[in-house]
Amino acid sequence: VVSGLALALALALPSMALENGLARTPPMGWMSWERFRCNVDCQTDPRNCISEQLFFEMADRLAEDGWRELGYEYINIDDCWSAKQRDTAGQLVPDPKRFPSGIKALADYVHARGLKLGIYGDLGIFTCGGYPGTMLEHVKQDAQTFAAWGVDMLKLDGCYSSAEEQAKGYPEMARALNATGRPIVYSCSWPAYQGGLPPKVNYTLLAEICNLWRNYDDIQDSWDSVLSIVDWFFTNQDVLQPAAGPGHWNDPDMLIIGNFGLSYEQSRSQMALWTVMAAPLLMSTDLRTISPSAKEILQNRLMIQINQDPLGIQGRRIVKEKSHIEVFLRPLSQAASALVFFSRRTDMPFRYTTSLAKLHFPEDAVYEVQDVFVGKIIGALKTADNFSVVINPSGVVMWYLRPMALPLQPWHVRQQAPGKGFRPALL
């Protein structure tokens, strides 16, 4: 009865859980999983196995190759870092062969470079990779261990746990992390294990417990995987979009730009769509060998500025055309906006003609438009002006719109018939 009451209180008083003031903008950094998975064979593949050496080297790359200054500050260890058993005191320990210096030394190394360290746990008997999980009786101990090591972010997965254990354990870990006194960003996989949608997932509660959360499947190194995530997120945007904001973000999973599965156009599309979703920008690629073109996409300053906008409003899909063109809008601070024109076509570049009026921008407003990828600025686009963009197959055109003059009446969503008599400007 007591534990049931405690759970009821935890659910009724969510604001007691997470008031850590962290992740006011979506976290940015690097994560091992998608690219390096659970490769623990350091004998035959020492360069790519999950070991302290991999994280030392990635920390160097973040610090020395211009990533840190752009906001990519977290270096996150995923699954398969620990020994196969806890020690005699019941404490998690890193694999002694692969992490001989220990996690504290790795955290010190990362911190000395102006970066932050993330680690992985799992609320269950085992992690997804078969390493020791965090059972309910270990929640406080593991939180204290991570804090003592100097960890700055925890991703808590949900393999090998029941819905009841998750309902108790995820809020309990939030309280345990807060009780350590160390600021630790808390990433929960809870909703992903409950189908990601109400009534099983209570996003109001989740936002009080976690800083970010995985809602859906793991990303794989393929365009099909990216599209499946985009489809799920925007099909369910009425539920998901209001849940996001400063301190609590939907996480569509890692950026796979720089790996093997995406073309150049598809890489630009993932970056633009994740940015419009106000998603965490957690790269999972080999920063030691990344191509100049992938690096250019990931280091786009205007893109990052949009992603990190202080209002923290997640964007929405506002148009879905029969021509397989989709338009996404993200409202930004100072009455600015980001627009993404996305082509699902697979034939040839497509010329898409519309106007800001058709996209429900306020009447009689005037905007300066900047192409986010090309950098070109187009001055004085009026709401009523027709314009055209040419979008490559699987590609995007992304705009940043700053108001030059706004109408007197407030911004309101309205339907308007297409304006007549305007020649589209090719932008």
CSV table of C-alpha atoms in Angstrom, one decimal:
chain,number,residue,atom,x,y,z
A,1,VAL,CA,0.0,0.0,0.0
A,2,VAL,CA,2.8,2.4,0.9
A,3,SER,CA,4.7,1.9,-2.3
A,4,GLY,CA,1.4,2.4,-4.3
A,5,LEU,CA,0.8,5.6,-2.4
A,6,ALA,CA,4.3,6.8,-3.0
A,7,LEU,CA,3.9,6.2,-6.7
A,8,ALA,CA,0.5,8.1,-6.7
A,9,LEU,CA,2.2,11.0,-4.9
A,10,ALA,CA,5.1,11.0,-7.4
A,11,LEU,CA,2.6,11.1,-10.3
A,12,ALA,CA,0.4,13.7,-8.6
A,13,LEU,CA,3.3,16.0,-7.7
A,14,PRO,CA,5.5,15.9,-10.8
A,15,SER,CA,7.0,19.3,-10.1
A,16,MET,CA,8.9,17.8,-7.2
A,17,ALA,CA,10.8,15.7,-9.7
A,18,LEU,CA,12.8,17.8,-12.1
A,19,GLU,CA,13.6,21.5,-11.5
A,20,ASN,CA,17.2,21.3,-12.6
A,21,GLY,CA,17.2,24.4,-14.8
A,22,LEU,CA,19.2,22.4,-17.5
A,23,ALA,CA,18.8,22.0,-21.3
A,24,ARG,CA,17.1,25.3,-21.8
A,25,THR,CA,17.9,24.8,-25.5
A,26,PRO,CA,18.2,21.4,-27.1
A,27,PRO,CA,21.4,19.6,-26.1
A,28,MET,CA,24.2,19.4,-28.7
A,29,GLY,CA,27.1,17.0,-28.9
A,30,TRP,CA,28.3,13.6,-29.9
A,31,MET,CA,27.0,10.1,-29.0
A,32,SER,CA,28.6,6.7,-29.7
A,33,TRP,CA,25.7,4.4,-30.4
A,34,GLU,CA,24.6,4.7,-34.0
A,35,ARG,CA,28.1,4.7,-35.5
A,36,PHE,CA,30.0,2.4,-33.1
A,37,ARG,CA,27.2,0.4,-31.5
A,38,CYS,CA,28.3,-2.3,-29.1
A,39,ASN,CA,31.7,-3.0,-30.7
A,40,VAL,CA,33.7,-4.3,-27.7
A,41,ASP,CA,36.4,-6.2,-29.8
A,42,CYS,CA,39.3,-4.0,-28.9
A,43,GLN,CA,41.8,-6.7,-29.9
A,44,THR,CA,41.0,-6.8,-33.6
A,45,ASP,CA,39.4,-3.3,-33.9
A,46,PRO,CA,41.1,-1.1,-31.3
A,47,ARG,CA,40.3,2.1,-33.3
A,48,ASN,CA,36.5,1.6,-33.3
A,49,CYS,CA,35.7,-0.3,-30.2
A,50,ILE,CA,33.8,1.2,-27.2
A,51,SER,CA,36.8,2.2,-25.1
A,52,GLU,CA,38.2,5.2,-23.3
A,53,GLN,CA,40.5,5.8,-26.3
A,54,LEU,CA,37.5,6.4,-28.6
A,55,PHE,CA,36.0,9.0,-26.2
A,56,PHE,CA,39.4,10.7,-25.6
A,57,GLU,CA,39.8,11.0,-29.4
A,58,MET,CA,36.3,12.3,-30.0
A,59,ALA,CA,36.7,14.8,-27.2
A,60,ASP,CA,39.8,16.1,-28.9
A,61,ARG,CA,37.9,16.4,-32.2
A,62,LEU,CA,35.1,18.3,-30.5
A,63,ALA,CA,37.5,20.6,-28.8
A,64,GLU,CA,39.9,21.2,-31.8
A,65,ASP,CA,37.8,21.1,-34.9
A,66,GLY,CA,35.4,23.9,-34.3
A,67,TRP,CA,32.5,21.9,-32.8
A,68,ARG,CA,32.7,23.1,-29.2
A,69,GLU,CA,32.4,26.8,-30.1
A,70,LEU,CA,29.2,26.1,-32.1
A,71,GLY,CA,27.6,24.4,-29.1
A,72,TYR,CA,28.4,20.7,-29.5
A,73,GLU,CA,29.5,20.2,-25.9
A,74,TYR,CA,28.3,16.8,-24.8
A,75,ILE,CA,30.4,13.6,-25.4
A,76,ASN,CA,28.0,10.8,-24.6
A,77,ILE,CA,29.0,7.2,-23.9
A,78,ASP,CA,26.1,4.8,-24.8
A,79,ASP,CA,25.7,1.1,-24.0
A,80,CYS,CA,28.4,-1.5,-23.4
A,81,TRP,CA,30.8,0.6,-21.3
A,82,SER,CA,30.6,-1.3,-18.1
A,83,ALA,CA,31.9,-4.6,-16.7
A,84,LYS,CA,29.6,-7.5,-16.9
A,85,GLN,CA,29.0,-7.5,-13.1
A,86,ARG,CA,28.7,-4.9,-10.4
A,87,ASP,CA,31.4,-4.9,-7.8
A,88,THR,CA,31.1,-6.3,-4.3
A,89,ALA,CA,29.6,-3.1,-3.0
A,90,GLY,CA,26.9,-3.3,-5.8
A,91,GLN,CA,28.4,-0.5,-7.7
A,92,LEU,CA,28.6,-0.2,-11.5
A,93,VAL,CA,32.2,-0.3,-12.7
A,94,PRO,CA,33.6,0.4,-16.2
A,95,ASP,CA,35.1,-2.5,-18.1
A,96,PRO,CA,38.7,-2.6,-16.7
A,97,LYS,CA,40.3,-3.5,-20.0
A,98,ARG,CA,38.5,-1.0,-22.2
A,99,PHE,CA,38.3,1.8,-19.6
A,100,PRO,CA,41.4,1.3,-17.5
A,101,SER,CA,41.6,4.9,-16.3
A,102,GLY,CA,38.0,4.9,-15.1
A,103,ILE,CA,35.1,7.1,-15.9
A,104,LYS,CA,36.1,9.9,-13.5
A,105,ALA,CA,39.4,10.3,-15.4
A,106,LEU,CA,37.5,10.4,-18.7
A,107,ALA,CA,35.2,13.0,-17.3
A,108,ASP,CA,38.2,15.1,-16.1
A,109,TYR,CA,39.7,14.8,-19.6
A,110,VAL,CA,36.5,15.9,-21.2
A,111,HIS,CA,35.9,18.8,-18.7
A,112,ALA,CA,39.5,20.1,-19.2
A,113,ARG,CA,38.6,20.6,-22.9
A,114,GLY,CA,35.5,22.7,-22.0
A,115,LEU,CA,33.1,19.8,-22.8
A,116,LYS,CA,30.7,17.6,-20.8
A,117,LEU,CA,30.4,13.9,-20.4
A,118,GLY,CA,27.2,11.8,-20.8
A,119,ILE,CA,26.7,8.2,-19.8
A,120,TYR,CA,24.2,5.4,-20.4
A,121,GLY,CA,22.1,3.3,-18.0
A,122,ASP,CA,19.1,1.1,-18.3
A,123,LEU,CA,16.1,0.8,-16.0
A,124,GLY,CA,16.0,-3.0,-16.0
A,125,ILE,CA,17.7,-6.2,-15.2
A,126,PHE,CA,20.1,-5.7,-18.1
A,127,THR,CA,21.0,-2.9,-20.5
A,128,CYS,CA,19.8,-3.5,-24.1
A,129,GLY,CA,23.4,-4.8,-24.8
A,130,GLY,CA,23.3,-7.3,-21.9
A,131,TYR,CA,25.3,-5.3,-19.3
A,132,PRO,CA,24.1,-4.7,-15.7
A,133,GLY,CA,21.0,-2.6,-15.6
A,134,THR,CA,19.7,-0.3,-12.9
A,135,MET,CA,17.0,-2.1,-10.9
A,136,LEU,CA,14.8,0.0,-8.7
A,137,GLU,CA,17.0,-0.8,-5.6
A,138,HIS,CA,20.0,0.6,-7.5
A,139,VAL,CA,18.6,3.9,-8.6
A,140,LYS,CA,19.9,6.0,-5.8
A,141,GLN,CA,23.3,4.3,-5.8
A,142,ASP,CA,23.8,4.7,-9.5
A,143,ALA,CA,22.8,8.3,-9.5
A,144,GLN,CA,25.4,9.0,-6.7
A,145,THR,CA,28.0,7.0,-8.7
A,146,PHE,CA,27.4,9.0,-11.8
A,147,ALA,CA,27.6,12.3,-9.9
A,148,ALA,CA,30.8,11.2,-8.1
A,149,TRP,CA,32.3,10.4,-11.5
A,150,GLY,CA,31.5,13.9,-12.8
A,151,VAL,CA,28.9,12.9,-15.3
A,152,ASP,CA,26.8,15.7,-16.9
A,153,MET,CA,24.1,13.8,-18.7
A,154,LEU,CA,22.4,10.4,-18.2
A,155,LYS,CA,20.5,8.5,-20.9
A,156,LEU,CA,18.3,6.0,-19.1
A,157,ASP,CA,17.1,3.2,-21.4
A,158,GLY,CA,14.2,0.8,-20.8
A,159,CYS,CA,15.2,-2.7,-21.9
A,160,TYR,CA,14.2,-5.6,-19.6
A,161,SER,CA,11.8,-3.6,-17.5
A,162,SER,CA,8.1,-3.6,-17.0
A,163,ALA,CA,5.7,-0.7,-17.4
A,164,GLU,CA,5.2,-0.6,-13.6
A,165,GLU,CA,9.0,-0.5,-13.0
A,166,GLN,CA,9.3,2.3,-15.6
A,167,ALA,CA,6.4,4.3,-13.9
A,168,LYS,CA,8.3,4.1,-10.6
A,169,GLY,CA,11.9,4.2,-11.8
A,170,TYR,CA,12.0,7.1,-14.2
A,171,PRO,CA,10.5,9.7,-11.7
A,172,GLU,CA,12.7,8.1,-9.0
A,173,MET,CA,15.9,8.6,-11.0
A,174,ALA,CA,14.9,12.2,-11.6
A,175,ARG,CA,14.7,12.8,-7.8
A,176,ALA,CA,17.9,10.8,-7.2
A,177,LEU,CA,19.9,12.8,-9.7
A,178,ASN,CA,18.6,16.1,-8.2
A,179,ALA,CA,19.5,14.8,-4.7
A,180,THR,CA,23.2,14.4,-5.8
A,181,GLY,CA,23.5,18.2,-6.1
A,182,ARG,CA,25.3,17.8,-9.4
A,183,PRO,CA,23.6,19.2,-12.5
A,184,ILE,CA,22.9,16.2,-14.7
A,185,VAL,CA,20.7,16.4,-17.9
A,186,TYR,CA,18.3,13.6,-17.8
A,187,SER,CA,17.3,11.8,-21.0
A,188,CYS,CA,14.5,9.2,-20.7
A,189,SER,CA,13.6,6.5,-23.1
A,190,TRP,CA,10.3,5.9,-21.1
A,191,PRO,CA,7.8,7.0,-23.8
A,192,ALA,CA,9.5,4.9,-26.5
A,193,TYR,CA,8.7,1.8,-24.5
A,194,GLN,CA,5.1,2.8,-24.1
A,195,GLY,CA,4.3,3.5,-27.8
A,196,GLY,CA,5.1,7.2,-27.6
A,197,LEU,CA,1.4,8.4,-27.4
A,198,PRO,CA,-1.4,9.1,-24.9
A,199,PRO,CA,-3.1,7.6,-23.0
A,200,LYS,CA,-0.1,5.4,-22.1
A,201,VAL,CA,2.3,8.4,-22.3
A,202,ASN,CA,1.5,11.5,-20.2
A,203,TYR,CA,3.6,14.3,-21.8
A,204,THR,CA,2.7,16.9,-19.1
A,205,LEU,CA,4.1,14.6,-16.5
A,206,LEU,CA,7.1,13.7,-18.6
A,207,ALA,CA,8.1,17.3,-19.1
A,208,GLU,CA,8.3,17.6,-15.3
A,209,ILE,CA,10.5,14.5,-14.9
A,210,CYS,CA,12.9,14.5,-17.9
A,211,ASN,CA,14.9,17.0,-19.9
A,212,LEU,CA,14.6,15.1,-23.1
A,213,TRP,CA,13.0,11.8,-24.1
A,214,ARG,CA,13.1,9.2,-26.8
A,215,ASN,CA,9.6,8.7,-28.2
A,216,TYR,CA,10.1,6.4,-31.1
A,217,ASP,CA,12.4,3.8,-32.7
A,218,ASP,CA,16.2,3.9,-32.8
A,219,ILE,CA,17.6,5.6,-35.9
A,220,GLN,CA,19.5,3.4,-38.4
A,221,ASP,CA,22.0,4.4,-41.0
A,222,SER,CA,19.4,4.7,-43.8
A,223,TRP,CA,17.1,7.3,-45.5
A,224,ASP,CA,14.1,4.9,-44.8
A,225,SER,CA,14.8,5.2,-41.1
A,226,VAL,CA,15.0,9.0,-41.2
A,227,LEU,CA,11.7,9.1,-43.2
A,228,SER,CA,10.0,6.7,-40.8
A,229,ILE,CA,10.9,9.0,-37.8
A,230,VAL,CA,9.8,12.2,-39.7
A,231,ASP,CA,6.5,10.5,-40.6
A,232,TRP,CA,5.8,9.4,-37.0
A,233,PHE,CA,6.8,12.8,-35.5
A,234,PHE,CA,4.7,14.9,-37.9
A,235,THR,CA,1.7,12.6,-38.1
A,236,ASN,CA,1.6,12.9,-34.3
A,237,GLN,CA,2.6,16.6,-34.1
A,238,ASP,CA,-0.6,17.7,-32.4
A,239,VAL,CA,0.4,15.6,-29.4
A,240,LEU,CA,4.2,16.0,-29.5
A,241,GLN,CA,4.7,19.6,-30.5
A,242,PRO,CA,3.1,21.2,-27.3
A,243,ALA,CA,5.2,18.9,-25.1
A,244,ALA,CA,8.5,20.4,-26.1
A,245,GLY,CA,10.0,23.6,-24.7
A,246,PRO,CA,13.0,24.9,-22.7
A,247,GLY,CA,14.1,22.2,-20.4
A,248,HIS,CA,12.1,19.4,-22.0
A,249,TRP,CA,12.5,18.1,-25.6
A,250,ASN,CA,11.3,15.4,-27.9
A,251,ASP,CA,14.3,13.4,-29.1
A,252,PRO,CA,13.9,11.9,-32.6
A,253,ASP,CA,17.4,10.3,-32.1
A,254,MET,CA,20.9,10.9,-33.4
A,255,LEU,CA,22.1,12.7,-36.5
A,256,ILE,CA,23.6,10.2,-38.9
A,257,ILE,CA,25.1,12.8,-41.2
A,258,GLY,CA,28.7,11.8,-42.1
A,259,ASN,CA,28.1,8.0,-42.1
A,260,PHE,CA,27.2,5.7,-45.0
A,261,GLY,CA,23.4,5.7,-45.5
A,262,LEU,CA,22.5,9.3,-46.6
A,263,SER,CA,23.2,11.2,-49.7
A,264,TYR,CA,24.3,14.8,-49.6
A,265,GLU,CA,20.7,16.0,-50.2
A,266,GLN,CA,19.3,13.6,-47.6
A,267,SER,CA,22.0,14.8,-45.0
A,268,ARG,CA,20.9,18.4,-45.5
A,269,SER,CA,17.3,17.3,-45.1
A,270,GLN,CA,17.9,15.5,-41.8
A,271,MET,CA,19.7,18.6,-40.4
A,272,ALA,CA,16.9,20.9,-41.5
A,273,LEU,CA,14.1,18.7,-40.2
A,274,TRP,CA,15.8,18.0,-36.9
A,275,THR,CA,16.4,21.8,-36.5
A,276,VAL,CA,12.8,22.6,-37.2
A,277,MET,CA,11.7,19.9,-34.7
A,278,ALA,CA,13.8,21.7,-32.0
A,279,ALA,CA,15.5,18.3,-31.6
A,280,PRO,CA,18.7,17.6,-29.7
A,281,LEU,CA,21.7,17.7,-32.1
A,282,LEU,CA,23.6,14.6,-31.1
A,283,MET,CA,25.9,13.5,-33.9
A,284,SER,CA,26.9,9.8,-34.2
A,285,THR,CA,29.7,9.7,-36.8
A,286,ASP,CA,33.4,9.3,-36.8
A,287,LEU,CA,34.7,12.9,-36.3
A,288,ARG,CA,38.2,11.7,-37.0
A,289,THR,CA,37.4,11.0,-40.7
A,290,ILE,CA,34.3,13.1,-41.4
A,291,SER,CA,34.0,14.5,-44.9
A,292,PRO,CA,34.2,18.3,-45.5
A,293,SER,CA,30.7,18.3,-46.9
A,294,ALA,CA,29.2,16.5,-43.9
A,295,LYS,CA,31.1,18.8,-41.6
A,296,GLU,CA,29.8,21.8,-43.4
A,297,ILE,CA,26.2,20.7,-42.9
A,298,LEU,CA,26.7,20.0,-39.2
A,299,GLN,CA,28.6,23.2,-38.6
A,300,ASN,CA,26.1,25.5,-40.3
A,301,ARG,CA,26.0,28.5,-37.9
A,302,LEU,CA,22.6,29.8,-38.9
A,303,MET,CA,21.1,26.3,-38.7
A,304,ILE,CA,22.4,25.9,-35.2
A,305,GLN,CA,21.2,29.4,-34.2
A,306,ILE,CA,17.7,28.4,-35.3
A,307,ASN,CA,17.9,25.0,-33.5
A,308,GLN,CA,19.0,26.8,-30.3
A,309,ASP,CA,16.4,29.5,-30.5
A,310,PRO,CA,15.6,30.6,-26.9
A,311,LEU,CA,11.8,30.4,-27.4
A,312,GLY,CA,12.2,26.7,-27.8
A,313,ILE,CA,9.0,26.2,-29.9
A,314,GLN,CA,8.9,23.0,-31.8
A,315,GLY,CA,8.0,23.4,-35.5
A,316,ARG,CA,5.1,21.8,-37.4
A,317,ARG,CA,4.3,20.5,-40.8
A,318,ILE,CA,1.9,23.1,-42.3
A,319,VAL,CA,1.5,21.9,-45.9
A,320,LYS,CA,1.5,18.4,-47.5
A,321,GLU,CA,1.0,18.6,-51.2
A,322,LYS,CA,-0.1,15.9,-53.7
A,323,SER,CA,3.1,16.8,-55.5
A,324,HIS,CA,5.1,15.2,-52.6
A,325,ILE,CA,6.3,18.6,-51.4
A,326,GLU,CA,5.9,19.4,-47.7
A,327,VAL,CA,6.4,22.7,-45.8
A,328,PHE,CA,7.4,23.0,-42.2
A,329,LEU,CA,7.3,26.1,-40.1
A,330,ARG,CA,9.1,26.9,-36.8
A,331,PRO,CA,8.3,30.2,-35.0
A,332,LEU,CA,11.4,31.9,-33.6
A,333,SER,CA,12.1,34.7,-31.2
A,334,GLN,CA,11.8,38.4,-32.3
A,335,ALA,CA,9.0,37.4,-34.7
A,336,ALA,CA,11.4,35.5,-36.9
A,337,SER,CA,10.5,32.1,-38.5
A,338,ALA,CA,12.2,29.1,-40.1
A,339,LEU,CA,10.6,27.5,-43.2
A,340,VAL,CA,11.6,24.2,-44.6
A,341,PHE,CA,10.5,23.1,-48.1
A,342,PHE,CA,11.0,19.4,-48.3
A,343,SER,CA,10.7,17.2,-51.4
A,344,ARG,CA,9.9,13.5,-51.1
A,345,ARG,CA,10.1,13.2,-54.9
A,346,THR,CA,12.6,10.8,-56.4
A,347,ASP,CA,12.5,12.0,-60.0
A,348,MET,CA,14.1,15.5,-60.6
A,349,PRO,CA,14.3,19.0,-59.0
A,350,PHE,CA,10.8,20.4,-58.5
A,351,ARG,CA,9.8,24.1,-58.8
A,352,TYR,CA,7.4,24.8,-56.0
A,353,THR,CA,5.4,28.1,-56.1
A,354,THR,CA,3.6,29.6,-53.2
A,355,SER,CA,3.4,32.7,-51.1
A,356,LEU,CA,3.7,33.6,-47.4
A,357,ALA,CA,0.0,34.4,-47.4
A,358,LYS,CA,-0.8,30.8,-48.4
A,359,LEU,CA,1.5,29.7,-45.5
A,360,HIS,CA,-0.6,31.8,-43.1
A,361,PHE,CA,1.9,34.6,-42.4
A,362,PRO,CA,0.4,37.9,-41.3
A,363,GLU,CA,-1.1,40.1,-43.9
A,364,ASP,CA,0.9,43.2,-45.1
A,365,ALA,CA,4.1,42.0,-43.4
A,366,VAL,CA,7.5,42.3,-45.1
A,367,TYR,CA,10.5,39.9,-44.5
A,368,GLU,CA,14.1,39.7,-45.2
A,369,VAL,CA,14.7,36.1,-46.2
A,370,GLN,CA,18.0,34.2,-45.9
A,371,ASP,CA,18.7,30.8,-47.5
A,372,VAL,CA,20.1,28.8,-44.6
A,373,PHE,CA,22.4,26.6,-46.7
A,374,VAL,CA,23.5,29.0,-49.4
A,375,GLY,CA,23.6,32.1,-47.2
A,376,LYS,CA,22.1,34.3,-49.9
A,377,ILE,CA,19.8,37.1,-48.6
A,378,ILE,CA,16.6,38.1,-50.4
A,379,GLY,CA,15.3,41.5,-49.2
A,380,ALA,CA,11.7,42.7,-48.8
A,381,LEU,CA,9.5,39.7,-49.5
A,382,LYS,CA,5.9,40.7,-48.9
A,383,THR,CA,3.3,38.3,-47.6
A,384,ALA,CA,1.3,38.5,-50.8
A,385,ASP,CA,4.2,38.0,-53.2
A,386,ASN,CA,4.3,34.7,-55.0
A,387,PHE,CA,7.7,33.0,-55.0
A,388,SER,CA,9.3,29.8,-56.3
A,389,VAL,CA,11.9,27.5,-54.8
A,390,VAL,CA,13.6,24.6,-56.6
A,391,ILE,CA,13.9,21.6,-54.4
A,392,ASN,CA,16.1,18.6,-55.2
A,393,PRO,CA,14.8,15.0,-54.8
A,394,SER,CA,14.9,14.0,-51.1
A,395,GLY,CA,16.2,17.5,-50.5
A,396,VAL,CA,15.2,20.7,-48.8
A,397,VAL,CA,15.3,24.5,-49.2
A,398,MET,CA,15.4,26.2,-45.8
A,399,TRP,CA,14.7,29.8,-45.1
A,400,TYR,CA,15.3,32.1,-42.1
A,401,LEU,CA,12.8,35.0,-42.2
A,402,ARG,CA,13.3,38.2,-40.2
A,403,PRO,CA,10.5,40.7,-40.2
A,404,MET,CA,11.4,44.1,-41.7
A,405,ALA,CA,7.9,45.5,-41.1
A,406,LEU,CA,5.1,43.8,-39.3
A,407,PRO,CA,1.4,44.7,-39.6
A,408,LEU,CA,-0.5,46.3,-36.8
A,409,GLN,CA,-2.9,43.4,-36.2
A,410,PRO,CA,-1.6,40.4,-34.3
A,411,TRP,CA,-0.3,37.3,-36.1
A,412,HIS,CA,-3.3,35.0,-36.7
A,413,VAL,CA,-3.8,31.8,-38.6
A,414,ARG,CA,-6.1,32.3,-41.5
A,415,GLN,CA,-7.0,30.6,-44.7
A,416,GLN,CA,-6.5,32.8,-47.8
A,417,ALA,CA,-7.2,31.9,-51.5
A,418,PRO,CA,-4.0,32.1,-53.6
A,419,GLY,CA,-3.3,35.7,-54.7
A,420,LYS,CA,-3.7,36.4,-58.4
A,421,GLY,CA,-1.6,38.5,-60.7
A,422,PHE,CA,1.8,38.0,-58.9
A,423,ARG,CA,4.8,36.7,-60.8
A,424,PRO,CA,6.7,34.2,-58.7
A,425,ALA,CA,10.2,35.4,-57.9
A,426,LEU,CA,12.7,32.6,-58.2
A,427,LEU,CA,14.6,32.5,-55.0
